[in-house]
Amino acid sequence: MHRVAKIIAKLPVALSFVLAAALCVKGLREPDVWWQIRTGEWILENLRVPDKDIFSYTHEGKPWINVKWGAELIFALISSLLGPEGVLLLQLIVSVCMLYMTYRITLLLTGESSGYLSLAFALNAPLMLLIAEYRFIGRPEMFSHLLTLVFLYILLKGDRENTKVLWWLIPLQIAWANLHEAYATGVVLSVCFAVPPAATWLYHRFHLKDKKAKPPVSWLLLPLVLMLVTVVHPYSFAMLARPLQIFGQVFENKYTTELLDITRVEYWRWNVYALIIWLLTGVLTFVYWQKQAAAKRKFNFYWRYGTGYLLVIVAFLYLAATAYRNVIFAALVCSPALTCITAEALKRLVTDQRWLLRWQITATVALIVIYVWVVSGTYYRHTNSRDTFGIRVPEDYNPVETAHFLRAAHVSGRCFSDYLTSSYLLWALKPHFKTFIDLRDLDVFSSDFFQQFAEIVTVPEKFERADSIWGFHYVVLYRPQFAALHRHLYRHAQFRLAHLDPVAAVYMRNGDTTRAVHFTGLPRTAGYYISKIFNPLYEPAAMADADVVKAAYYLMVGDVEKAALHGTKVLAAGNRGVGYQLLGEICYNTRDYQRADSFYRLSLQADARNASAWLGLGAVLFQNQHYIAALEAFDNAIRYDAQPLQANLFAAECCKMLMPSYGADATVYLEKAIRYYRAADRLNPQNPVIMLQLGLLYAKNRQCGQAVRLLQKIRAFEGFSQQERMSIQQALTACGG
């Protein structure tokens, strides 16, 4: 019986590690990964790290400080052995190591291993993993996540046992500086631990006049040494100032939602709330036990864990507030402390070993339920995540079919491609493909160039001007976005639609010949069989219905006849949710709002989570001037859509229509409209039309600083009408700009 009890005590901990691995069994959907793998391949081929842009034709030769070349080299090596999905296997290993480090830190803090600690770990680990899972996506930042915990462990060990162990941080800092941009985090961690001994020495030396007090030399030198060794890098002394440049880019970069800070409504997602509740629960538990003066064991955070660790927690909570992508750091560093607090609470609450055994069995069952929730894919659907279970290259996020078409049809020449499709093409069509713009962002491309790109995909005249300069042979354009340019190219005298798939459309210049290409999907890889280990019932999602893709595309470009043809085929195939939604959009485009309303409602009866049907129903209600009902529909579209650009734009317009009718409540709708436009701006950055509306609303709400910043940036945009230019000038005058 005792042996069984020991096994039951260890089982929840083991299941926590299995869950950590399962949360990394997902699709490789991050577009950045492809240019990173390609860069690593280039380094292997040329045996040097590039210091100039080699992948675009618009910025070729421009200086490029590529900090994370080491991670890219690792990615390329793994990809050459296991295929690109191997990057997710690396993420799996790193995530399991991260959880192991949190366990080791917890053991170090408590100084003991007991059934209470194992149970506390099993209760806290799943929450930490689910909060952090959104960044388990196969990017170089995985090394920063792991090294943060390794540094924390070594610093705590040096603080408690022997400072000699601290010098292991030097080679780790060198490795960190060559793996990811967040290497300055190592210096910050060392400063947090250096402050308490330095303050103690200063207090004894100058306040108590203790001349025998010895300065903590190791702690004082450590941050300086860690900062200096970052020059052991191909870019040498440029690395010393690089953290400040990266910090500045965070505020300048408006092209990714991961940099949202705590002041933005879009920052507040379910895992942020979960982190706050988790922290508050731990803090309240700690405070409660502290007030139990009669308790036999006084639980004191400061003498047990050290002020250095407390400063780390405070610093990383601030870091999490500065950008949504940093929430994971706060979850990682807080987890050991919260586990220790939980263990202390369990010791006081659960004194009977039989009850402890029941708690362990309950934790085991709960972990099995969470595991099934994840590997069945239900977790991702419930959290409205873009991820899905199963290691693969999802063809609905990566332009796999497009690359196959271009390669098989021997298409060559200069390509105009957007930043969402170009990274994959850079890898798949190597070595000759070069990008117009890509996701290396401000490391290569300036903010002004991103603005120029936004104008090209918004205003046809700007595209024609760019074409006259660069001479595009073909265009690859992300299918769900950039509607204005899609419509222009579809009717263009010199370009024709040559290929269409769920991710991209290819337009060839007339005269360039192509042949028909049949794509049957990617072959099964090791990722498929690994996914089957975690879930024997796993099968990859079917490829997107070609008729659905074509109907949506033809609706976007305004070819209602072809859209109706493919929409009818979708309905005939039995897909009632999408079929009725497409017919609703066709009726909406022909201004048959009554039938459109009926079709959208039939679609929602078949699938209440159909974001496009909610969007269409809202549009119909908007046209019929039922603005409050329309706003509710748009909110549902935002809730169920992973990229709700159009829903946010429609919702903002709804609020603008409601503002004049609600007197004192007009300010409420004004602020809501600003919130929706800000969300749209994040989803489609630097779009001058969105920036115009947002700037005018800021001016109306007397937020003149933001209004002037936006309106000054776009006032020279040539695509605005005379009326819009007058509105800009009036707003700037009112704001003193």
XYZ file of C-alpha atoms in Angstrom:
737
model
C 0.000 0.000 0.000
C 2.862 2.352 0.829
C 4.398 1.677 -2.603
C 1.109 2.450 -4.341
C 0.834 5.700 -2.374
C 4.328 6.716 -3.537
C 3.392 6.026 -7.168
C 0.162 8.039 -6.821
C 2.144 10.920 -5.270
C 4.515 11.036 -8.269
C 1.897 10.478 -10.977
C 0.517 14.090 -11.077
C 4.044 15.461 -11.462
C 4.754 13.073 -14.342
C 1.469 13.966 -16.022
C 2.377 17.661 -15.773
C 5.443 16.985 -17.937
C 3.347 15.015 -20.420
C 0.951 17.980 -20.613
C 3.874 20.345 -21.250
C 4.878 18.198 -24.214
C 1.310 17.878 -25.532
C 0.883 21.669 -25.594
C 3.716 21.858 -28.144
C 2.148 19.345 -30.528
C 0.613 21.945 -32.817
C 0.881 23.354 -36.309
C 3.857 25.429 -37.479
C 1.894 28.555 -38.344
C 4.313 31.356 -37.382
C 5.486 33.010 -40.627
C 8.715 34.284 -38.994
C 10.038 30.744 -38.670
C 10.524 30.398 -42.418
C 12.914 33.304 -42.909
C 14.731 32.214 -39.752
C 15.264 28.701 -41.130
C 16.350 30.205 -44.462
C 18.862 32.468 -42.707
C 20.307 29.486 -40.855
C 20.638 27.623 -44.154
C 22.447 30.611 -45.678
C 24.870 30.646 -42.733
C 25.580 26.932 -43.212
C 26.144 27.457 -46.941
C 28.407 30.503 -46.566
C 29.981 29.796 -43.152
C 29.415 33.340 -41.953
C 26.687 35.479 -40.437
C 25.174 38.035 -42.851
C 25.691 41.659 -41.899
C 23.682 43.064 -44.808
C 20.244 42.288 -46.220
C 20.475 39.399 -48.669
C 16.828 38.401 -48.980
C 14.949 41.429 -50.358
C 15.434 43.322 -53.589
C 14.137 46.575 -52.103
C 16.709 46.798 -49.277
C 19.489 44.579 -50.591
C 22.821 45.568 -49.064
C 21.304 47.510 -46.173
C 22.983 46.826 -42.770
C 21.263 44.038 -40.846
C 22.071 43.172 -37.244
C 20.658 39.687 -36.902
C 21.038 38.943 -33.186
C 19.446 35.485 -33.119
C 21.663 33.873 -35.733
C 22.503 31.018 -33.335
C 18.842 30.010 -33.009
C 18.440 30.239 -36.784
C 21.435 27.965 -37.263
C 19.898 25.415 -34.862
C 16.569 25.670 -36.706
C 18.268 25.026 -40.051
C 20.161 21.997 -38.739
C 16.996 20.492 -37.243
C 15.038 21.255 -40.416
C 17.659 19.485 -42.542
C 17.281 16.360 -40.382
C 13.568 16.305 -39.505
C 11.961 18.832 -41.815
C 10.677 22.228 -40.649
C 8.289 20.517 -38.208
C 11.398 19.590 -36.248
C 11.380 23.134 -34.874
C 8.239 22.209 -32.935
C 9.980 19.112 -31.567
C 12.713 21.443 -30.311
C 9.992 23.605 -28.739
C 8.606 20.456 -27.078
C 12.001 19.628 -25.535
C 12.574 23.224 -24.409
C 9.097 23.455 -22.844
C 9.628 20.238 -20.875
C 13.006 21.613 -19.730
C 11.303 24.850 -18.648
C 8.854 22.926 -16.498
C 11.738 20.892 -15.062
C 13.555 24.102 -14.130
C 10.483 25.457 -12.338
C 10.398 22.182 -10.384
C 14.101 22.479 -9.520
C 13.662 26.082 -8.406
C 10.723 25.053 -6.223
C 12.820 22.329 -4.584
C 15.620 24.841 -4.010
C 13.247 27.325 -2.392
C 11.645 24.802 -0.048
C 14.685 22.676 0.628
C 12.543 19.547 0.709
C 10.661 17.106 -1.480
C 7.368 15.899 -0.056
C 3.930 14.739 -1.103
C 2.636 18.216 -0.339
C 5.163 19.827 -2.672
C 4.449 17.341 -5.473
C 0.735 17.983 -5.152
C 1.258 21.756 -5.103
C 3.424 21.478 -8.218
C 0.767 19.392 -9.985
C -1.895 21.978 -9.098
C 0.119 24.980 -10.321
C 1.984 23.548 -13.321
C -1.100 23.087 -15.573
C -2.195 26.666 -14.952
C 1.264 28.007 -15.708
C 1.464 25.900 -18.880
C -1.953 26.975 -20.168
C -1.121 30.646 -19.523
C 2.242 30.289 -21.300
C 1.123 27.969 -24.119
C 0.362 30.832 -26.523
C 4.137 31.326 -26.951
C 4.979 27.635 -27.467
C 5.127 28.304 -31.193
C 8.631 27.382 -32.306
C 10.309 30.784 -32.247
C 13.819 31.682 -30.998
C 12.290 33.291 -27.910
C 11.944 29.757 -26.503
C 15.635 29.994 -25.553
C 14.995 33.213 -23.607
C 12.163 31.531 -21.708
C 14.375 28.608 -20.726
C 17.469 30.680 -19.941
C 15.416 32.990 -17.709
C 14.635 30.013 -15.488
C 18.204 28.673 -15.639
C 19.549 32.088 -14.587
C 16.986 32.314 -11.788
C 18.000 28.882 -10.498
C 21.733 29.690 -10.530
C 21.198 33.102 -8.910
C 19.087 31.582 -6.143
C 21.687 28.860 -5.627
C 24.458 31.467 -5.478
C 22.441 33.539 -3.017
C 21.785 30.550 -0.745
C 24.869 28.391 -1.053
C 28.009 29.493 -2.879
C 28.649 32.519 -5.069
C 31.182 30.562 -7.138
C 28.294 28.997 -9.036
C 27.414 32.455 -10.359
C 30.261 32.422 -12.840
C 28.520 29.699 -14.826
C 26.284 32.559 -15.932
C 29.051 33.995 -18.123
C 29.072 31.259 -20.809
C 25.280 31.095 -20.577
C 25.064 34.861 -21.192
C 27.308 34.530 -24.249
C 25.067 31.783 -25.599
C 21.943 33.874 -24.843
C 23.315 36.899 -26.710
C 23.702 34.727 -29.820
C 20.293 33.051 -29.558
C 17.714 35.788 -28.992
C 17.241 39.547 -28.598
C 16.079 39.258 -24.976
C 19.634 38.565 -23.743
C 19.552 41.742 -21.631
C 17.104 39.874 -19.384
C 20.095 38.003 -17.954
C 21.658 41.282 -16.874
C 18.360 42.439 -15.340
C 18.096 39.216 -13.334
C 21.619 39.636 -11.984
C 20.906 43.261 -11.015
C 17.809 42.169 -9.062
C 19.933 39.780 -7.031
C 22.837 42.235 -6.665
C 20.702 45.024 -5.184
C 19.945 43.394 -1.757
C 23.574 42.511 -0.814
C 24.765 45.871 -2.143
C 22.117 47.722 -0.095
C 22.975 45.661 2.998
C 26.675 46.486 2.642
C 25.974 50.202 2.153
C 23.725 50.218 5.217
C 26.338 48.569 7.440
C 29.258 50.518 6.034
C 27.839 54.044 6.021
C 24.850 54.031 8.385
C 26.148 51.708 11.107
C 29.756 52.843 10.471
C 30.953 49.244 10.347
C 34.370 49.484 8.726
C 34.737 45.701 8.681
C 31.739 45.264 6.385
C 32.977 43.700 3.133
C 31.488 44.712 -0.197
C 29.775 41.882 -2.132
C 32.331 41.950 -4.940
C 30.952 38.968 -6.838
C 27.429 40.363 -6.894
C 28.586 43.856 -7.865
C 30.801 42.638 -10.697
C 28.355 40.097 -12.092
C 25.946 42.474 -13.941
C 28.856 44.402 -15.455
C 30.608 41.240 -16.621
C 27.397 39.797 -18.079
C 26.844 42.996 -20.021
C 30.404 43.073 -21.359
C 30.507 39.438 -22.523
C 27.627 40.071 -24.928
C 30.260 41.462 -27.329
C 31.298 37.835 -27.959
C 29.098 37.926 -31.004
C 29.577 38.411 -34.765
C 28.378 42.018 -34.373
C 30.758 42.649 -31.464
C 30.349 45.994 -29.661
C 27.098 46.785 -31.453
C 25.503 44.332 -29.023
C 26.039 46.679 -26.076
C 23.575 49.238 -27.439
C 21.298 46.722 -29.139
C 18.920 46.237 -26.154
C 18.100 49.959 -26.185
C 17.444 49.861 -29.928
C 15.167 46.826 -29.504
C 13.338 48.575 -26.671
C 12.756 51.545 -28.993
C 11.474 49.249 -31.745
C 8.847 47.878 -29.375
C 7.212 51.307 -29.287
C 7.742 52.029 -33.002
C 6.660 48.621 -34.301
C 2.901 48.775 -34.983
C 2.851 45.746 -37.239
C 2.216 42.936 -34.762
C -0.414 42.383 -32.078
C 2.082 40.635 -29.788
C 3.462 44.042 -28.738
C 0.181 45.267 -27.245
C 0.703 46.712 -23.768
C -1.498 46.765 -20.692
C -3.212 50.016 -21.735
C -4.741 48.400 -24.821
C -8.082 46.643 -24.615
C -6.823 43.885 -26.905
C -4.106 42.995 -24.365
C -6.698 41.650 -21.938
C -7.139 38.077 -23.068
C -8.192 35.063 -21.033
C -4.663 34.052 -20.034
C -3.917 37.543 -18.692
C -6.980 37.335 -16.447
C -5.960 33.800 -15.430
C -2.486 35.043 -14.456
C -3.934 37.861 -12.358
C -6.378 35.542 -10.570
C -3.577 33.035 -9.965
C -1.317 35.734 -8.510
C -4.054 37.252 -6.349
C -4.950 33.830 -4.972
C -1.314 33.233 -4.033
C -0.883 36.670 -2.485
C -4.099 36.418 -0.457
C -3.112 32.951 0.765
C 0.299 34.283 1.782
C -1.202 37.269 3.611
C -3.746 35.067 5.387
C -1.121 32.706 6.769
C 1.093 35.605 7.764
C -1.700 36.938 9.974
C -2.084 33.639 11.804
C 0.129 34.655 14.716
C -0.751 31.507 16.622
C 0.363 29.247 13.814
C 3.173 26.908 14.703
C 5.093 27.717 11.562
C 5.589 31.318 10.572
C 5.689 31.538 6.761
C 7.886 34.492 5.752
C 8.541 35.104 2.074
C 11.490 37.408 2.662
C 13.698 35.205 4.822
C 12.721 32.029 3.003
C 13.039 33.145 -0.633
C 15.096 36.321 -0.512
C 14.537 39.898 -1.555
C 16.326 39.258 -4.859
C 13.632 36.835 -5.987
C 10.936 39.290 -4.902
C 12.568 42.004 -7.053
C 12.643 39.576 -9.986
C 8.901 38.966 -9.647
C 8.195 42.712 -9.548
C 10.461 43.356 -12.563
C 8.867 40.599 -14.624
C 5.348 41.697 -13.794
C 6.322 45.110 -15.171
C 7.826 43.390 -18.234
C 4.562 41.511 -18.777
C 2.653 44.801 -18.652
C 4.751 46.304 -21.470
C 3.841 43.716 -24.135
C 1.426 40.807 -24.411
C 4.190 38.487 -25.622
C 5.959 38.955 -22.260
C 3.115 37.559 -20.138
C 4.808 34.170 -20.351
C 7.873 35.515 -18.506
C 5.751 36.574 -15.531
C 4.033 33.167 -15.445
C 7.381 31.353 -15.484
C 9.112 33.301 -12.694
C 6.038 33.466 -10.443
C 5.241 29.763 -10.716
C 7.855 28.498 -8.177
C 6.800 31.026 -5.536
C 3.116 30.257 -6.002
C 3.838 26.535 -5.837
C 5.680 27.025 -2.535
C 2.786 29.051 -1.111
C 0.351 26.328 -2.210
C 2.509 23.642 -0.593
C 2.595 25.592 2.667
C -1.184 25.986 2.591
C -1.675 22.254 1.921
C 0.482 21.366 4.934
C -1.834 23.373 7.156
C -5.099 22.308 5.557
C -4.501 18.649 4.763
C -3.050 17.027 7.897
C -4.534 13.582 7.309
C -2.464 11.477 4.891
C -5.601 9.766 3.612
C -6.970 13.120 2.499
C -3.623 13.943 0.886
C -3.919 10.724 -1.121
C -7.425 11.709 -2.253
C -6.146 15.134 -3.337
C -3.388 13.456 -5.352
C -5.875 11.152 -7.069
C -8.117 14.160 -7.833
C -5.150 16.055 -9.286
C -4.293 13.036 -11.445
C -7.826 12.825 -12.818
C -7.885 16.592 -13.456
C -4.602 16.420 -15.378
C -5.909 13.553 -17.517
C -9.031 15.594 -18.325
C -6.908 18.631 -19.275
C -4.659 16.402 -21.406
C -7.648 15.005 -23.314
C -9.004 18.555 -23.652
C -5.747 19.561 -25.362
C -5.018 16.552 -27.604
C -8.611 16.402 -28.835
C -8.245 19.992 -30.063
C -11.179 21.131 -27.905
C -8.952 23.433 -25.851
C -7.915 25.413 -28.931
C -11.518 25.742 -30.106
C -12.746 26.875 -26.679
C -10.016 29.520 -26.381
C -10.567 30.682 -29.989
C -6.911 30.008 -30.708
C -5.397 29.962 -34.165
C -3.517 26.815 -33.153
C -4.744 23.266 -33.705
C -3.482 19.994 -32.305
C -0.996 18.061 -34.439
C 2.562 18.744 -35.639
C 2.317 19.782 -39.276
C 2.707 22.700 -41.671
C -0.909 23.924 -41.877
C -1.835 24.817 -45.428
C -4.410 27.344 -44.238
C -1.688 29.520 -42.665
C 1.305 28.956 -44.945
C 1.232 29.486 -48.738
C 2.234 25.878 -49.376
C 0.057 25.481 -52.471
C 1.267 28.799 -53.863
C 4.917 27.758 -53.537
C 4.130 24.417 -55.197
C 2.423 26.219 -58.086
C 5.254 28.709 -58.614
C 7.883 25.978 -58.475
C 6.057 23.520 -60.723
C 5.071 26.204 -63.242
C 8.662 27.533 -63.328
C 7.534 31.066 -62.513
C 10.452 33.464 -62.135
C 11.222 37.158 -62.113
C 10.576 39.918 -59.608
C 7.616 39.309 -57.288
C 5.511 41.773 -55.357
C 4.553 39.889 -52.205
C 3.150 40.996 -48.872
C 4.890 40.381 -45.540
C 2.470 37.575 -44.580
C 3.330 35.313 -47.517
C 6.900 36.277 -48.400
C 8.730 34.496 -45.554
C 7.474 31.046 -46.553
C 8.216 31.732 -50.224
C 11.719 32.856 -49.272
C 12.321 29.407 -47.786
C 10.338 27.273 -50.241
C 11.632 28.947 -53.437
C 15.263 29.288 -52.375
C 17.762 30.402 -53.506
C 16.433 32.750 -56.206
C 13.288 34.217 -54.614
C 13.678 37.687 -53.093
C 11.068 39.612 -51.171
C 9.574 43.059 -51.601
C 8.960 43.182 -47.837
C 9.038 40.525 -45.130
C 8.730 39.938 -41.394
C 12.227 40.935 -40.402
C 10.380 44.146 -39.609
C 12.341 47.170 -38.406
C 15.643 45.261 -38.306
C 15.715 45.765 -42.088
C 12.678 47.749 -43.256
C 11.985 51.245 -41.977
C 8.673 52.415 -40.577
C 8.323 54.672 -43.634
C 8.691 51.678 -45.952
C 5.948 49.824 -44.088
C 3.801 52.915 -44.574
C 4.663 52.893 -48.287
C 3.651 49.220 -48.501
C 0.340 49.990 -46.752
C -0.383 52.650 -49.382
C 0.518 50.306 -52.258
C -1.998 47.671 -51.139
C -4.669 50.289 -50.449
C -4.465 52.692 -53.388
C -4.256 51.259 -56.943
C -2.343 54.302 -58.204
C 0.387 53.610 -55.654
C 0.713 50.035 -56.887
C 1.004 51.236 -60.479
C 3.737 53.669 -59.456
C 5.625 50.906 -57.603
C 5.218 48.630 -60.642
C 6.729 51.288 -62.889
C 9.760 51.460 -60.571
C 10.327 47.787 -59.785
C 8.733 46.056 -62.770
C 6.843 43.206 -61.123
C 6.643 39.972 -63.115
C 3.999 38.518 -60.806
C 2.155 39.261 -57.580
C 1.553 36.979 -54.585
C -1.025 38.463 -52.257
C -2.451 37.150 -48.982
C -5.987 36.130 -49.913
C -8.039 37.145 -46.821
C -6.664 40.712 -46.742
C -5.711 43.579 -49.077
C -9.128 43.588 -50.791
C -8.494 46.862 -52.643
C -5.429 45.510 -54.440
C -7.114 42.162 -55.116
C -10.007 43.975 -56.824
C -7.585 46.109 -58.817
C -5.485 43.177 -60.009
C -8.514 41.019 -60.827
C -9.603 43.605 -63.405
C -6.106 44.717 -64.379
C -5.308 45.012 -68.085
C -1.809 43.567 -67.635
C -2.259 41.008 -64.849
C -4.454 37.928 -64.670
C -5.398 35.538 -61.875
C -3.231 32.433 -62.314
C -3.653 30.610 -59.019
C -5.885 30.702 -55.946
C -5.640 28.789 -52.664
C -6.730 29.295 -49.025
C -3.746 31.535 -48.253
C -2.773 33.450 -51.379
C -3.696 34.523 -54.884
C -1.125 34.681 -57.687
C -1.462 37.237 -60.481
C 0.745 36.813 -63.550
C 1.613 39.544 -65.984
C -0.054 38.905 -69.352
C 2.258 37.146 -71.745
C 3.908 35.053 -69.030
C 2.756 31.500 -69.602
C 1.980 28.953 -66.891
C 0.679 25.401 -66.979
C -1.976 23.776 -64.818
C -0.614 22.429 -61.543
C -2.375 19.869 -59.339
C -1.621 19.953 -55.606
C -2.523 16.920 -53.493
C -1.253 18.123 -50.118
C 1.930 17.640 -48.158
C 3.160 14.097 -47.455
C 2.997 12.680 -43.955
C 6.072 13.425 -41.875
C 7.486 12.400 -38.499
C 5.259 15.068 -36.964
C 2.172 13.076 -37.928
C 3.364 9.948 -36.155
C 4.464 11.888 -33.078
C 0.994 13.455 -32.939
C -0.497 9.951 -33.109
C 1.528 9.002 -30.033
C -0.184 11.752 -28.043
C -3.597 11.052 -29.574
C -4.020 7.726 -31.436
C -7.238 9.076 -32.992
C -5.513 12.146 -34.481
C -5.932 12.890 -38.160
C -4.925 16.189 -39.799
C -7.734 18.574 -40.681
C -8.937 18.307 -44.255
C -7.745 20.854 -46.771
C -10.011 23.850 -47.173
C -12.948 23.343 -49.532
C -11.905 24.808 -52.888
C -15.430 26.085 -53.574
C -15.493 27.919 -50.223
C -12.159 29.570 -51.036
C -13.265 30.554 -54.533
C -16.654 31.870 -53.415
C -15.039 34.038 -50.726
C -12.456 35.348 -53.191
C -14.932 36.198 -55.943
C -17.131 37.982 -53.418
C -14.143 40.056 -52.318
C -13.280 41.096 -55.877
C -16.940 41.761 -56.745
C -17.598 38.941 -59.208
C -21.014 37.980 -57.805
C -21.874 35.552 -60.617
C -18.843 33.308 -59.983
C -19.309 33.645 -56.226
C -22.910 32.402 -56.540
C -21.785 29.437 -58.645
C -19.299 28.230 -56.020
C -21.544 29.132 -53.075
C -24.310 26.911 -54.474
C -21.814 24.050 -54.795
C -20.858 24.427 -51.134
C -24.499 24.204 -50.046
C -25.146 21.252 -52.339
C -22.210 19.438 -50.723
C -24.024 19.590 -47.359
C -22.030 22.364 -45.696
C -25.073 24.324 -44.509
C -23.231 26.716 -42.188
C -20.782 28.005 -44.801
C -23.145 27.510 -47.749
C -25.920 29.691 -46.340
C -23.356 32.246 -45.193
C -21.960 32.540 -48.740
C -25.459 32.875 -50.216
C -26.135 35.572 -47.630
C -23.044 37.470 -48.766
C -24.123 37.159 -52.399
C -27.563 38.564 -51.578
C -25.961 41.331 -49.521
C -23.738 42.312 -52.440
C -26.808 42.515 -54.697
C -28.594 44.570 -51.975
C -31.237 41.934 -51.372
C -31.034 42.519 -47.625
C -34.172 40.587 -46.706
C -32.939 37.330 -48.247
C -29.425 37.994 -46.946
C -30.839 38.270 -43.413
C -32.618 34.915 -43.826
C -29.544 33.145 -45.187
C -27.304 34.475 -42.423
C -29.736 33.314 -39.742
C -29.949 29.861 -41.363
C -26.157 29.733 -41.341
C -26.057 30.587 -37.630
C -28.634 27.919 -36.886
C -26.218 25.405 -38.417
C -23.121 26.911 -36.775
C -23.533 29.524 -34.041
C -19.763 30.201 -34.055
C -19.602 31.204 -37.730
C -17.880 34.575 -37.473
C -18.518 35.463 -41.125
C -22.273 34.846 -40.704
C -22.348 37.103 -37.632
C -20.448 39.744 -39.595
C -22.898 39.517 -42.503
C -25.945 39.624 -40.219
C -24.514 42.700 -38.530
C -23.982 44.344 -41.915
C -27.621 43.686 -42.874
C -28.856 45.100 -39.562
C -26.583 48.100 -40.079
C -28.070 48.749 -43.516
C -31.536 48.557 -41.963
C -30.409 51.054 -39.288
C -30.823 48.600 -36.383
C -27.521 49.756 -34.945
C -27.691 48.267 -31.446
C -28.590 44.810 -32.781
C -25.897 45.200 -35.436
C -23.292 46.030 -32.784
C -24.191 42.855 -30.884
C -23.730 40.837 -34.070
C -20.353 42.458 -34.752
C -19.239 41.706 -31.184
C -20.083 38.048 -31.794
C -18.072 38.120 -35.011
C -15.109 39.535 -33.081
C -15.519 36.845 -30.427
C -15.405 33.955 -32.912
C -12.938 35.312 -35.476
C -9.184 35.001 -34.883
C -8.546 37.978 -37.241
C -11.662 40.184 -36.881
C -10.533 43.151 -38.970
C -13.819 43.769 -40.809
C -15.908 43.141 -37.677
C -13.974 45.809 -35.773
C -14.352 48.298 -38.629
C -18.115 47.693 -38.886
C -18.515 47.868 -35.100
C -16.709 51.209 -35.053
C -19.002 52.581 -37.756
C -21.981 51.329 -35.744
C -20.802 53.285 -32.717
C -20.357 56.399 -34.853
C -23.972 56.099 -36.005
C -25.172 55.675 -32.412
C -23.249 58.673 -31.057
C -25.664 61.461 -32.165
C -28.717 59.607 -30.819
C -27.661 58.999 -27.256
C -26.920 62.409 -25.743
C -25.034 61.874 -22.505
C -24.135 58.324 -23.571
C -22.538 59.563 -26.792
C -19.124 59.586 -25.099
C -19.521 55.895 -24.312
C -20.025 55.070 -27.984
C -17.217 57.442 -28.978
C -14.795 55.573 -26.736
C -16.105 52.253 -28.046
C -15.535 53.404 -31.625
C -11.943 54.328 -30.731
C -11.443 50.907 -29.172
C -12.703 49.122 -32.294
C -10.583 51.231 -34.635
C -7.517 50.636 -32.486
C -8.122 46.896 -32.770
C -8.454 47.270 -36.555
C -5.242 49.310 -36.681
C -3.420 46.465 -34.946
C -4.806 43.907 -37.381
C -4.056 46.042 -40.448
C -1.231 48.383 -39.394
C -0.423 51.638 -41.125
C -3.626 51.582 -43.182
C -4.192 55.295 -43.908
C -8.002 54.971 -44.007
C -8.107 53.383 -40.550
C -5.576 55.890 -39.234
C -7.725 58.735 -40.582
C -10.861 57.560 -38.794
C -8.966 56.871 -35.595
C -7.254 60.254 -35.684
C -10.542 62.111 -36.216
C -12.155 60.228 -33.328
C -9.194 61.028 -31.075
C -9.638 64.705 -31.927
C -13.361 64.499 -31.190
C -12.584 62.890 -27.827
C -10.017 65.632 -27.078
C -7.138 63.188 -27.115
C -5.113 65.657 -29.100
C -1.705 64.073 -28.657
C -2.787 60.848 -30.326
C -4.836 62.718 -32.933
C -1.955 64.930 -34.037
C 0.480 61.997 -34.141
C -1.756 60.006 -36.506
C -3.088 62.816 -38.672
C 0.316 64.406 -39.236
C 1.577 61.034 -40.402
C -1.084 60.604 -43.089
C -1.921 64.174 -44.118
C 0.228 63.880 -47.258
C -1.456 60.644 -48.376
C -2.616 61.132 -51.965
C -5.573 58.774 -51.796
C -7.772 61.038 -49.639
C -10.647 63.048 -51.080
C -10.842 66.814 -50.713
C -13.453 66.409 -47.972
C -11.186 64.052 -46.032
C -8.282 66.483 -46.356
C -10.474 69.258 -44.963
C -11.466 67.038 -42.023
C -7.803 66.377 -41.266
C -6.961 70.060 -41.354
C -9.910 70.993 -39.138
C -8.961 68.340 -36.572
C -5.330 69.458 -36.542
C -6.372 73.081 -36.141
C -8.678 72.190 -33.259
C -5.843 70.282 -31.596
C -3.270 72.991 -32.196
C -1.326 70.800 -34.606
